[in-house]
CSV table of C-alpha atoms and ligand atoms in Angstrom, one decimal:
chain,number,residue,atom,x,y,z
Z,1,UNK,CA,-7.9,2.2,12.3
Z,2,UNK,CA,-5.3,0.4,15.1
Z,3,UNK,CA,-6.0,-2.7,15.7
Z,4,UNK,CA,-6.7,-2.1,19.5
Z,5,UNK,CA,-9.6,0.2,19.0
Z,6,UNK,CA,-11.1,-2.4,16.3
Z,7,UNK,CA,-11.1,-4.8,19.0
Z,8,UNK,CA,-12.7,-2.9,21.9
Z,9,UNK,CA,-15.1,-2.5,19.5
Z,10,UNK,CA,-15.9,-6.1,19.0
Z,11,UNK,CA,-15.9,-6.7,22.7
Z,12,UNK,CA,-18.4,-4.0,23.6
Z,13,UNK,CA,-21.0,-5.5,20.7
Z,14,UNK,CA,-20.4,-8.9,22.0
Z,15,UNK,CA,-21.2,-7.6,25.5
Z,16,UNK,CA,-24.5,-6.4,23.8
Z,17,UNK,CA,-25.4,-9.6,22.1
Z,18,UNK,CA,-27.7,-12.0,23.6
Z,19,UNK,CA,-26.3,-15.4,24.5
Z,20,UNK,CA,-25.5,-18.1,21.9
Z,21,UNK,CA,-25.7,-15.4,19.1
Z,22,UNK,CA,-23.7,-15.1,16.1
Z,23,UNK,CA,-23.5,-11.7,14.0
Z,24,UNK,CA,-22.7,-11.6,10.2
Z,25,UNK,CA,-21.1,-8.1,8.9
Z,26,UNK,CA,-20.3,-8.2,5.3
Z,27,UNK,CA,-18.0,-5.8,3.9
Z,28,UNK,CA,-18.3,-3.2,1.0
Z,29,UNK,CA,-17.2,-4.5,-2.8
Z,30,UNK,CA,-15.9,-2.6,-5.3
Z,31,UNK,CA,-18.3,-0.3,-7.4
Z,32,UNK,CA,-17.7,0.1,-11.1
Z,33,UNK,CA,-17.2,4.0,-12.4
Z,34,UNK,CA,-17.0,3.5,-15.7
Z,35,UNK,CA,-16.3,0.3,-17.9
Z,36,UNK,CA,-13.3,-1.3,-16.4
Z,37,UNK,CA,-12.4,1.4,-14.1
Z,38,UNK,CA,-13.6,1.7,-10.5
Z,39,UNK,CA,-14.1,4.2,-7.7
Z,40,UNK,CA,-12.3,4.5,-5.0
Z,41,UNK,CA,-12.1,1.5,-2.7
Z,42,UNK,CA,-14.4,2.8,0.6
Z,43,UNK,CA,-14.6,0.1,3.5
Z,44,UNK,CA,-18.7,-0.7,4.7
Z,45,UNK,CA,-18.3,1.6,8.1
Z,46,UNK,CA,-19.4,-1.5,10.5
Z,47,UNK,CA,-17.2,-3.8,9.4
Z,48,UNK,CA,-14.1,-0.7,9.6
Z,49,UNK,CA,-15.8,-0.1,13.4
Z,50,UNK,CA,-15.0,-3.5,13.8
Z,51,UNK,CA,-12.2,-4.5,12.0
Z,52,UNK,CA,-10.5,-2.1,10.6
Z,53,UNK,CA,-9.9,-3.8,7.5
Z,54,UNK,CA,-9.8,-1.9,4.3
Z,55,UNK,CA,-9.9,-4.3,1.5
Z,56,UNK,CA,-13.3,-5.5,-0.3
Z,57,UNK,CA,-14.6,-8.4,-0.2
Z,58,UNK,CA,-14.3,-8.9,4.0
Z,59,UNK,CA,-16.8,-10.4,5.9
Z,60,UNK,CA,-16.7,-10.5,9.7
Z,61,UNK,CA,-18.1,-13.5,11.9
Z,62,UNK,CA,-18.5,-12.7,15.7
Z,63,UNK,CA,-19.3,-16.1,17.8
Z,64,UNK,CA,-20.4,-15.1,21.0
Z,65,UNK,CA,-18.8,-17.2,23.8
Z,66,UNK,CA,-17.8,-19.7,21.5
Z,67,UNK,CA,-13.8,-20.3,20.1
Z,68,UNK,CA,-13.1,-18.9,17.8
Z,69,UNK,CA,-15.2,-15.7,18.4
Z,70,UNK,CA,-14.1,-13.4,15.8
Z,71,UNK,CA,-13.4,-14.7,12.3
Z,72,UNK,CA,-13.0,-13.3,9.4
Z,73,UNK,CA,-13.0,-13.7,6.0
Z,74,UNK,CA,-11.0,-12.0,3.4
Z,75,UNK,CA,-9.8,-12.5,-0.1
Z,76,UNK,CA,-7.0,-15.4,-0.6
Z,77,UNK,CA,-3.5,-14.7,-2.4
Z,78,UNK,CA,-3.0,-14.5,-5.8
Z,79,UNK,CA,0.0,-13.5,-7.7
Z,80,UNK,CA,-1.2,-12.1,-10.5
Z,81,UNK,CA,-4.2,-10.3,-9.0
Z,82,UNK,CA,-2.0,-8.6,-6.8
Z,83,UNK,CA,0.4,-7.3,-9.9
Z,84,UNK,CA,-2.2,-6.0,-12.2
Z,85,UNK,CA,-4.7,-4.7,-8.8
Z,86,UNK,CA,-2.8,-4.6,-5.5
Z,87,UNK,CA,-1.4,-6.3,-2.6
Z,88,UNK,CA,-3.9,-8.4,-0.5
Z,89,UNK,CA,-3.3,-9.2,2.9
Z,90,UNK,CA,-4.3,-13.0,2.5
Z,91,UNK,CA,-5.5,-15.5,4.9
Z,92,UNK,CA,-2.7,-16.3,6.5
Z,93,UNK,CA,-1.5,-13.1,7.8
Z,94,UNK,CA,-5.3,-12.4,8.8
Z,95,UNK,CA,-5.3,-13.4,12.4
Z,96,UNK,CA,-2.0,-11.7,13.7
Z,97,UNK,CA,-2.3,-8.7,11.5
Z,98,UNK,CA,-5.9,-8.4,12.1
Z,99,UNK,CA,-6.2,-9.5,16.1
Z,100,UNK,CA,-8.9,-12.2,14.8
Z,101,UNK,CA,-9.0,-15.3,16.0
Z,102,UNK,CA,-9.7,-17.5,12.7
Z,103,UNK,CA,-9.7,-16.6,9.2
Z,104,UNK,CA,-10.9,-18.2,6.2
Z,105,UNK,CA,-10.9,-17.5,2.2
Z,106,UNK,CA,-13.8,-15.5,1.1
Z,107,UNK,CA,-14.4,-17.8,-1.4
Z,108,UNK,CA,-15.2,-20.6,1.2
Z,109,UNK,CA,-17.5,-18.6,2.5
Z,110,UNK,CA,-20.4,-20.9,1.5
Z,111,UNK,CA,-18.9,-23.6,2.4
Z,112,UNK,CA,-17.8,-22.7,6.4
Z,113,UNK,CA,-20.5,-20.9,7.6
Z,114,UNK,CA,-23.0,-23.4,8.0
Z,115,UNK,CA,-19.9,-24.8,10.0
Z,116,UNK,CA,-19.3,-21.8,12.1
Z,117,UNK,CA,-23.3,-20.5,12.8
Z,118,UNK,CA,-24.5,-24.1,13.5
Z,119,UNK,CA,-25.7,-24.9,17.3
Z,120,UNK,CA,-26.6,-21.1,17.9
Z,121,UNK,CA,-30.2,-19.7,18.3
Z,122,UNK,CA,-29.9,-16.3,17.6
Z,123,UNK,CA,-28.4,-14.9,13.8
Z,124,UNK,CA,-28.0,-11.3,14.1
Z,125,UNK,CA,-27.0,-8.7,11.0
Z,126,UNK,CA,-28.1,-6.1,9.1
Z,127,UNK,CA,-31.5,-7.2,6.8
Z,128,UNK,CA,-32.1,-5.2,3.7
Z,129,UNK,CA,-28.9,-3.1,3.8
Z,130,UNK,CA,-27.4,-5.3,1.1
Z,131,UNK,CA,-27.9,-7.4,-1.4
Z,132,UNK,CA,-24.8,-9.5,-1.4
Z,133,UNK,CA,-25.4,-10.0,2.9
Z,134,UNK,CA,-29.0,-10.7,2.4
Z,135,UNK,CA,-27.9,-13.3,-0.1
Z,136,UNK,CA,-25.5,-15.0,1.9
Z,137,UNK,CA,-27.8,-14.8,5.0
Z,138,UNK,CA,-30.7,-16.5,2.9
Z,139,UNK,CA,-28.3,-19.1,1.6
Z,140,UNK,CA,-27.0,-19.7,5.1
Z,141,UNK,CA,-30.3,-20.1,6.6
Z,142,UNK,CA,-32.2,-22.2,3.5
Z,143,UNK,CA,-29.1,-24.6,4.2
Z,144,UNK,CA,-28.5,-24.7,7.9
Z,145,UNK,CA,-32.9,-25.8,7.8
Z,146,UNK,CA,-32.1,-28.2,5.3
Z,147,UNK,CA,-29.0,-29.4,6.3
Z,148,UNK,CA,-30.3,-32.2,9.5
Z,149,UNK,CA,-28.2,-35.0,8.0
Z,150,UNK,CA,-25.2,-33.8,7.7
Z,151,UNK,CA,-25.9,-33.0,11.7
Z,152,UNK,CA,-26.6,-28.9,11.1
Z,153,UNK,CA,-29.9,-27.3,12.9
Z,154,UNK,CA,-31.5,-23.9,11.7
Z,155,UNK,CA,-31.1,-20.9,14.2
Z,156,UNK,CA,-34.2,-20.1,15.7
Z,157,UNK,CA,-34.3,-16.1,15.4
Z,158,UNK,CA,-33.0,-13.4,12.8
Z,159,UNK,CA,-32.4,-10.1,14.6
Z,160,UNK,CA,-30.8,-6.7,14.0
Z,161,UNK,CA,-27.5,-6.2,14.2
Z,162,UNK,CA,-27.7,-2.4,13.7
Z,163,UNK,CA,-29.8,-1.5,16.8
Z,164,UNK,CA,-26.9,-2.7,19.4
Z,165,UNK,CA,-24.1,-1.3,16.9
Z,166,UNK,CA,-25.2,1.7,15.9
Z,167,UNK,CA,-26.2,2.5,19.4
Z,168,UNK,CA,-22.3,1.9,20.1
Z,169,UNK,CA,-21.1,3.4,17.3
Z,170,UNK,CA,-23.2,6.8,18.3
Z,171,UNK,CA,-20.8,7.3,21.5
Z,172,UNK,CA,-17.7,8.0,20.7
Z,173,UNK,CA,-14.6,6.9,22.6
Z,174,UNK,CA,-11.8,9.1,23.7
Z,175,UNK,CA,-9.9,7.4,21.4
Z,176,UNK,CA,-12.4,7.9,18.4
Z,177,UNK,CA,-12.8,11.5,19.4
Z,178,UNK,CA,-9.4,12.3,18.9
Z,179,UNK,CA,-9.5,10.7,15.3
Z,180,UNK,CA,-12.2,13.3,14.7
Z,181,UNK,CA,-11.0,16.1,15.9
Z,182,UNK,CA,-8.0,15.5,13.6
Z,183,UNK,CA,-10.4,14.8,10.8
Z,184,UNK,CA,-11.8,18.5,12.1
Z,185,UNK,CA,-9.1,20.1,12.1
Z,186,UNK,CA,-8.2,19.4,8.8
Z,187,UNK,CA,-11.0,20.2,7.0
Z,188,UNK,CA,-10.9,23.4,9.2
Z,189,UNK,CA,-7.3,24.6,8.2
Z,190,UNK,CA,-8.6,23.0,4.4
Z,191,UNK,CA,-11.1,25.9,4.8
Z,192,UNK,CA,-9.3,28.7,6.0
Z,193,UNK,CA,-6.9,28.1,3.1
Z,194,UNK,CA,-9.5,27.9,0.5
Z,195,UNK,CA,-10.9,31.8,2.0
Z,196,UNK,CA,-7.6,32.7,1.3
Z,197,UNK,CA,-7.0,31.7,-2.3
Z,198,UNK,CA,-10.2,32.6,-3.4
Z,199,UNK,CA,-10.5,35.0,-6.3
Z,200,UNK,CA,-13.5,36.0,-8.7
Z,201,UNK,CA,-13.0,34.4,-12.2
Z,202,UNK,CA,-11.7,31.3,-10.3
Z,203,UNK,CA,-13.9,28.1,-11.4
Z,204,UNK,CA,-15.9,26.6,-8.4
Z,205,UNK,CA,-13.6,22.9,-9.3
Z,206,UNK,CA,-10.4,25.0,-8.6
Z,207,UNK,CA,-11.5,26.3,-5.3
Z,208,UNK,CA,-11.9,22.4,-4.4
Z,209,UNK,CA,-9.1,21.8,-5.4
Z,210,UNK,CA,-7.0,24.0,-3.0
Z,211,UNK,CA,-9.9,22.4,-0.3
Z,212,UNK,CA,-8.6,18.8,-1.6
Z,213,UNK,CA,-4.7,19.6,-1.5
Z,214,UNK,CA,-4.6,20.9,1.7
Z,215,UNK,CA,-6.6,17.5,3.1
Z,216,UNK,CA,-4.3,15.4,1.2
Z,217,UNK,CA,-1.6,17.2,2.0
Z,218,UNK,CA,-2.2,16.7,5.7
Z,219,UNK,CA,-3.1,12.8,5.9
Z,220,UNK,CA,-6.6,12.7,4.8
Z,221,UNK,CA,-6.8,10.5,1.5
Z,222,UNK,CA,-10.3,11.2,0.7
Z,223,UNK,CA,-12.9,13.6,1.5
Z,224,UNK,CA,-16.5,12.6,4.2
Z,225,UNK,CA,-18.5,12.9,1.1
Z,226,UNK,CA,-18.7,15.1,-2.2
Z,227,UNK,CA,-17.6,18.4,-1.9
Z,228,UNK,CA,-19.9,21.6,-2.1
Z,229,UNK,CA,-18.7,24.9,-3.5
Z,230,UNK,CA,-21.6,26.8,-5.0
Z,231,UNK,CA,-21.0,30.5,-5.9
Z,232,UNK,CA,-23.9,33.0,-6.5
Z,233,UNK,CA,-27.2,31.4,-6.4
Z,234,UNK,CA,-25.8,27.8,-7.1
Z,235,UNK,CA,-25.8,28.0,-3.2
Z,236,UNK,CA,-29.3,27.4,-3.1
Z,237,UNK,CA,-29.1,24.0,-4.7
Z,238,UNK,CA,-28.4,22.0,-0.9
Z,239,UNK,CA,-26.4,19.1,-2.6
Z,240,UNK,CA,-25.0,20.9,-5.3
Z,241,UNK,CA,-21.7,19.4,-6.5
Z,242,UNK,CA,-21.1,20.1,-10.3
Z,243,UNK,CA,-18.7,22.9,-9.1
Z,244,UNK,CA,-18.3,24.2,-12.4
Z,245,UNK,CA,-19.2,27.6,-12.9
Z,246,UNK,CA,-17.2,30.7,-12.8
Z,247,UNK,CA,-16.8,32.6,-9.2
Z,248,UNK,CA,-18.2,36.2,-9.7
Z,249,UNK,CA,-17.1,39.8,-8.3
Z,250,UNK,CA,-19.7,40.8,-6.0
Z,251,UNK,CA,-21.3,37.4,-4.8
Z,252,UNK,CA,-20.9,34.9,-1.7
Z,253,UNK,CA,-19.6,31.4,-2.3
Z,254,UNK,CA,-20.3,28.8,0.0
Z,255,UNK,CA,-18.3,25.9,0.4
Z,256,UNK,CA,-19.3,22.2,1.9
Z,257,UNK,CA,-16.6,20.4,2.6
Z,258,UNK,CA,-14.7,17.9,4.8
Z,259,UNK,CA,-12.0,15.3,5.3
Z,260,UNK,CA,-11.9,11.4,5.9
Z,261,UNK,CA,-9.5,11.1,8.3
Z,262,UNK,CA,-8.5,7.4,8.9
Z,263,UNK,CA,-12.5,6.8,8.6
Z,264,UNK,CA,-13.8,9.5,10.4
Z,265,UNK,CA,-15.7,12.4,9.0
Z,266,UNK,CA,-15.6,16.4,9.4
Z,267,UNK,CA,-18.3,18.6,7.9
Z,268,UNK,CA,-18.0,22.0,7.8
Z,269,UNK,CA,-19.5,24.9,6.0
Z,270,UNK,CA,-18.7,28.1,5.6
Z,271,UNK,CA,-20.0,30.7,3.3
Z,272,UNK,CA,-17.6,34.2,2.4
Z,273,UNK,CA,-17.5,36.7,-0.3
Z,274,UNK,CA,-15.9,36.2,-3.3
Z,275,UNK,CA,-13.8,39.4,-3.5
Z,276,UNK,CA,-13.4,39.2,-0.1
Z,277,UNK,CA,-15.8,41.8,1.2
Z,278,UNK,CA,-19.4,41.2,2.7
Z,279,UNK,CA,-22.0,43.4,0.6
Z,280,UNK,CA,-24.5,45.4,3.0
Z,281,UNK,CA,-27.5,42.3,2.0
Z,282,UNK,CA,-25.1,39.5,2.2
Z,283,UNK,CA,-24.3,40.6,5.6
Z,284,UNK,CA,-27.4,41.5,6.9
Z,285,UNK,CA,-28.6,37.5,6.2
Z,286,UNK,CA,-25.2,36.3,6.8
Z,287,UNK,CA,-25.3,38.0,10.6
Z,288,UNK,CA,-28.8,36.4,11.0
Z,289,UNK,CA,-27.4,32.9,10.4
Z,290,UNK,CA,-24.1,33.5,12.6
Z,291,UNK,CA,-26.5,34.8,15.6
Z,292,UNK,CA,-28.6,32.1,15.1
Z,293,UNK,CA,-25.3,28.9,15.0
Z,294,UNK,CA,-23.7,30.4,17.5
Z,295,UNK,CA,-26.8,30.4,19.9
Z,296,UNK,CA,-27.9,26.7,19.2
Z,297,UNK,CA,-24.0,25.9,19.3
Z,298,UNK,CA,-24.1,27.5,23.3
Z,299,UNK,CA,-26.9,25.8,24.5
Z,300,UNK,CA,-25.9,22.2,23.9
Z,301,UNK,CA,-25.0,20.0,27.0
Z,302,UNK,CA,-26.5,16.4,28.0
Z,303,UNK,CA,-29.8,16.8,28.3
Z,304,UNK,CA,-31.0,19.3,25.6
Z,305,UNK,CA,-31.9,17.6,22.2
Z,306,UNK,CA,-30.7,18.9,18.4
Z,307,UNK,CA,-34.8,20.0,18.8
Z,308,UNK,CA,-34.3,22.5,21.4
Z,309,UNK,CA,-31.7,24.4,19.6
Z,310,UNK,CA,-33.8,24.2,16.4
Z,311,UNK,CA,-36.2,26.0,18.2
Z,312,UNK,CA,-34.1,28.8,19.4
Z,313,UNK,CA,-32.7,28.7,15.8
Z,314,UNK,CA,-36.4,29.7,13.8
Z,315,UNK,CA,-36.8,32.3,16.9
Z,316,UNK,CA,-33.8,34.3,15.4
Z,317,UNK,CA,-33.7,33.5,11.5
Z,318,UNK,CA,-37.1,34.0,11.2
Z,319,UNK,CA,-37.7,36.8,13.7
Z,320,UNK,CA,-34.8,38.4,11.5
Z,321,UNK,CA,-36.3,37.6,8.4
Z,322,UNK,CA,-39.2,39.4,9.5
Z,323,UNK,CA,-37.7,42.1,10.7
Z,324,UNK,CA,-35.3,42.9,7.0
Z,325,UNK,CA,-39.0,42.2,5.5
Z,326,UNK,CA,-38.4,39.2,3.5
Z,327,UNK,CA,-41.3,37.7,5.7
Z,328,UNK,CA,-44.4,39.4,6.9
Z,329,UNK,CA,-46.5,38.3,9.7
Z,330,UNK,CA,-46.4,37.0,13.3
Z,331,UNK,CA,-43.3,35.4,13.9
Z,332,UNK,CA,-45.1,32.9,16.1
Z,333,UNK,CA,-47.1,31.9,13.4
Z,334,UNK,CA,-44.7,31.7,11.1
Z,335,UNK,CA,-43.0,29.2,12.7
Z,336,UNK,CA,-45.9,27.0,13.2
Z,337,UNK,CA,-47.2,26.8,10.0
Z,338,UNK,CA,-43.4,26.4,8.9
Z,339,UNK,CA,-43.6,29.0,6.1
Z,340,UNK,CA,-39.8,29.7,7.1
Z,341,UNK,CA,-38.9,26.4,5.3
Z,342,UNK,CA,-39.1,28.5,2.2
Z,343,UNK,CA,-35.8,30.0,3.0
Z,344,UNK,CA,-34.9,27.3,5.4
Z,345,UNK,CA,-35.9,23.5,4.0
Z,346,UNK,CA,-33.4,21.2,6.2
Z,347,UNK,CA,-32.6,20.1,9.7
Z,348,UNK,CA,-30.4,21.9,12.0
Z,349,UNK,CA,-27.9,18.9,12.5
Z,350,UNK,CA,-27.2,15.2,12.3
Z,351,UNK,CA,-25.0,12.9,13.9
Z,352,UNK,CA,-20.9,12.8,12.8
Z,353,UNK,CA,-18.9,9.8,12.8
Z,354,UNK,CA,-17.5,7.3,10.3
Z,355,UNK,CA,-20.2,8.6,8.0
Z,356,UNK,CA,-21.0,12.1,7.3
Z,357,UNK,CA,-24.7,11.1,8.3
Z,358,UNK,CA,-23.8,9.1,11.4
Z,359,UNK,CA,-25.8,6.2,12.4
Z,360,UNK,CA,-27.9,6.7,15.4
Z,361,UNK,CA,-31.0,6.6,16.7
Z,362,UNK,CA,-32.8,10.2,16.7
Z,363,UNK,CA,-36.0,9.1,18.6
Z,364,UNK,CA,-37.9,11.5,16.3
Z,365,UNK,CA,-38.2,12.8,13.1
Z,366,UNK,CA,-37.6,16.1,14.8
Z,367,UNK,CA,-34.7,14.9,16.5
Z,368,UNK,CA,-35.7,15.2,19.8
Z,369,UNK,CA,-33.2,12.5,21.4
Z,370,UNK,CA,-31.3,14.4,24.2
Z,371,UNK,CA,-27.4,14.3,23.7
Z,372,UNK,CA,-25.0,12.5,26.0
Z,373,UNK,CA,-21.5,12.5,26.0
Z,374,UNK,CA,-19.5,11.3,23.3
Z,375,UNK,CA,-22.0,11.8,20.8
Z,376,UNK,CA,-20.8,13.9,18.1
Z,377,UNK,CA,-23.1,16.4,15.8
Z,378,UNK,CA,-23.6,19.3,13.2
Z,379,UNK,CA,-24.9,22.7,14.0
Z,380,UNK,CA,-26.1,23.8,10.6
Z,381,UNK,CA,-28.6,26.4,10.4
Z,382,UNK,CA,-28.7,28.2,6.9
Z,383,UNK,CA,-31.0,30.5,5.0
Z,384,UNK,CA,-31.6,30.5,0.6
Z,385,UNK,CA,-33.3,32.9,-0.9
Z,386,UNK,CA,-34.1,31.4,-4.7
Z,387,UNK,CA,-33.4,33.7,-7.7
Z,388,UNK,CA,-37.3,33.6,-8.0
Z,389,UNK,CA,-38.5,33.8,-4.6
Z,390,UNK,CA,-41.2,36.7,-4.1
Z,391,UNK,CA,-39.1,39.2,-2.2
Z,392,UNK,CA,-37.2,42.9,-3.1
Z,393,UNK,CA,-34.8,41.2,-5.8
Z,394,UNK,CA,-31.7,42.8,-3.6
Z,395,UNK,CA,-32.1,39.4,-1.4
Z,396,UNK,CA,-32.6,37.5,-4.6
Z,397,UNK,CA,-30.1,34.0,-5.3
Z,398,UNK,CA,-27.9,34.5,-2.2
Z,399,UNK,CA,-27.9,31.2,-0.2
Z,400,UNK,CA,-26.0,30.8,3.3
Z,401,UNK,CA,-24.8,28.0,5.3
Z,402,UNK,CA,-22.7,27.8,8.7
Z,403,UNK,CA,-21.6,24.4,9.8
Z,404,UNK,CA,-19.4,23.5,12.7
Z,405,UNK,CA,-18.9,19.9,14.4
Z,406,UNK,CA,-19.5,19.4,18.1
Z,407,UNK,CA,-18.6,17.2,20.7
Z,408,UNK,CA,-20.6,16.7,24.0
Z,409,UNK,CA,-18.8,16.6,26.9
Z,410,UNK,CA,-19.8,15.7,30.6
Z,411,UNK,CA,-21.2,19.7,31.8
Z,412,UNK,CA,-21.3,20.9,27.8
Z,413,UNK,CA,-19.7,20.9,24.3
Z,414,UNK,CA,-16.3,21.4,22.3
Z,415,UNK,CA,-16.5,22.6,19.2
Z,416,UNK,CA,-13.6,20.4,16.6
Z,417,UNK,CA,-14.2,23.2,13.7
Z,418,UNK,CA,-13.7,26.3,15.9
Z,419,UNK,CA,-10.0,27.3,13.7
Z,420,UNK,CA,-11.9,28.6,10.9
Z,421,UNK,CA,-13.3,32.0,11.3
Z,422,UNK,CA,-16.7,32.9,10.8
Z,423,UNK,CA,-17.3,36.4,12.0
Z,424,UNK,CA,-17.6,38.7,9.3
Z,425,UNK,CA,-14.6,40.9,10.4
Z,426,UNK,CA,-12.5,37.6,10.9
Z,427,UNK,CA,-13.3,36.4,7.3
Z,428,UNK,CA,-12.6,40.0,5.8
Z,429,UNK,CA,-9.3,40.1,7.4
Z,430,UNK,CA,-7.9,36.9,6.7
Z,431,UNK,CA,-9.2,37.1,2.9
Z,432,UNK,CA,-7.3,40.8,2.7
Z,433,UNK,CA,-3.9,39.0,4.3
Y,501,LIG,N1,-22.4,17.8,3.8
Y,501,LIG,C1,-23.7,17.3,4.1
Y,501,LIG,C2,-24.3,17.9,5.2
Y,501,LIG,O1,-23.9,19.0,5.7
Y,501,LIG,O2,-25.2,17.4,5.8
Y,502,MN,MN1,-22.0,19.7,5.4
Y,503,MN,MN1,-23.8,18.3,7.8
């Protein structure tokens, strides 16, 4: 992330703090995958917001109205660490190369905060989120109370950190919004490839792989989250990610997928045929969950909430549903009584930022927040219908998602995914080219 939008960030959250607060963000480590061997390095998305500092091990210090304000702490030089494991940008290139005012060895850490926090009331981070911050927040406080003799006083309140960051971190700038349409528009065009080198007796793992090329191949080192392609029924199973069974002739294959683009996530879904041509049941469902995206996708503008459009969502999936016969009764009803989760068991959309599941308030379990502009969301309606459900076996194990990513503008919506088709004709054509 440039250093520039890091550091509008800090400003607007200091803006936000109360007077004479501090707030403590302490970055992600590195997580073990096997033995000696490790994962991929992924920064803690507050301190990125804020920093834009990828290395582990980083904890950021933000002194409201007091010098220095921002300081940070990182991990020191060290010669051989830095042959065997990898360059380390060290404390003394910290400050310029980071726009910070101060920065200090992680390993003093212990020793300079008591220093840094002393004098304020008001300690503000993120309680419970980890254990390694909770550690060093207990430490700080148990020795800040203790510490009257050596001239330190103990802050008088612990607050959230996550309640005026989050709330930031929810509206996306102009500048952030072009970071994720890129991210967008990568995982589109990632998409739109994979329809087109899809072929039955491929393994689900290869038809990542094209999905994982193309992002790579385009700027995007990693991928939002772990990619979905579930053939046949495996499309059923929501967070299915094995991806290792044969593609078969004759089925659907839906695919899950998006990139990380300089932090920011994409998340897109779309589900096509395997051989490239919709079967007369695959596209009898699929056109019920196409009517129903594209409808919730049209009405949002500030105003509505992600509850709304759910609602118009369950009046055409399960109206349709009714109407094929794979549910019987009064449509009404069987929205009420939320029979349709059977065949339709998660929310229509979440928030989209530097994590797949953005952070954000959602006023209600129902997500009945109304949108404003800059916030960034999922439309994501989708229908299963499990290899064992009670219905004519001809609907039997085909599963159907379609996920696009839109931003809310002043007087409506763009939607960042639009470049991969999802009209039946659209997806047979490109898959015959
Ligand atoms: N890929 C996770 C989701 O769609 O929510
Ligand atoms: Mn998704
Ligand atoms: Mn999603």
């Amino acid at each position: 992330m440039d250093q520039t939008l890091a550091a509008a960030h800090r400003q607007q959250l200091l803006a936000q703090m109360p007077e004479n607060a501090v707030a403590l963000v302490y970055g992600t480590s590195e997580v073990t995958r096997s033995n000696d061997t490790e994962f991929r390095f992924r920064q803690d998305s507050d301190l990125f917001y804020l920093t834009g500092f990828n290395e582990p091990d980083s904890v950021l210090l933000l002194r409201k109205g007091q010098s220095p304000e921002s300081v940070m702490f990182v991990r020191p030089r060290d010669e051989m660490m830095e042959i065997w494991h990898g360059r380390r940008l060290g404390v003394e290139r910290a400050p310029k190369a980071l726009g910070v005012d101060a920065a200090y060895s992680v390993e003093e850490l212990a020793q300079e905060l008591p220093k840094l926090v002393n004098g304020f009331d008001v300690l503000m981070h993120r309680p419970g989120f980890s254990k390694r911050e909770d550690d060093t927040v207990a430490q700080l406080l148990q020795r800040l109370r203790g510490g009257q003799r050596q001239g330190l006083a103990p802050v008088h309140r612990v607050q959230d950190l996550r309640q005026p960051l989050h709330e930031l971190r929810l509206h996306k700038s102009a500048a952030e919004l072009e970071l994720m349409a890129k991210a967008c528009q990568i995982s589109a065009d990632a998409h739109s490839r994979a329809m087109q080198l899809c072929q039955p007796g491929m393994f689900e793992y290869q038809l990542e792989a094209t999905i994982k090329h193309h992002c790579a191949m385009n700027g995007a080192v990693e991928m939002a989250y772990g990619t979905i392609v579930g053939g046949g029924d495996n499309a059923c199973v929501l967070h299915y990610t094995e991806n290792e069974s044969a593609l078969k002739d004759g089925e659907l294959v839906l695919i899950d997928a998006g990139a990380e683009y300089q932090g920011y996530a994409g998340d897109i879904t779309r589900t096509f045929p395997i051989n490239g041509k919709f079967s007369d049941e695959q596209k009898a469902l699929y056109r019920l969950v196409l009517e129903a995206e594209k409808a919730a996708i049209a009405m949002l503008k500030p105003g509505v909430a992600i509850k709304d459009a759910n609602a118009k969502v369950l009046q055409i999936m399960v109206g349709g549903l009714v109407a094929l016969g794979i549910m019987h009764g009064d449509v009404q009803t069987l929205i009420e009584t939320e029979a349709y989760k059977k065949f339709y068991m998660h929310g229509l959309g979440h928030w989209l930022g530097l994590d797949v599941h953005d952070v954000g308030d959602y006023h209600s379990a129902d997500r009945s927040r109304p949108l404003e502009p800059g916030m960034v969301l999922t439309i994501e309606p989708g229908l299963y219908i499990a290899p064992d459900a009670d219905v004519d076996p001809k609907w039997q194990g085909i599963g159907i998602r379609i996920e696009d990513n839109i931003a809310i503008t002043e007087d409506g919506h763009i939607n960042l995914t639009a470049a991969v088709v999802k009209e039946i004709a659209d997806i047979e054509a490109l898959m015959a080219g």
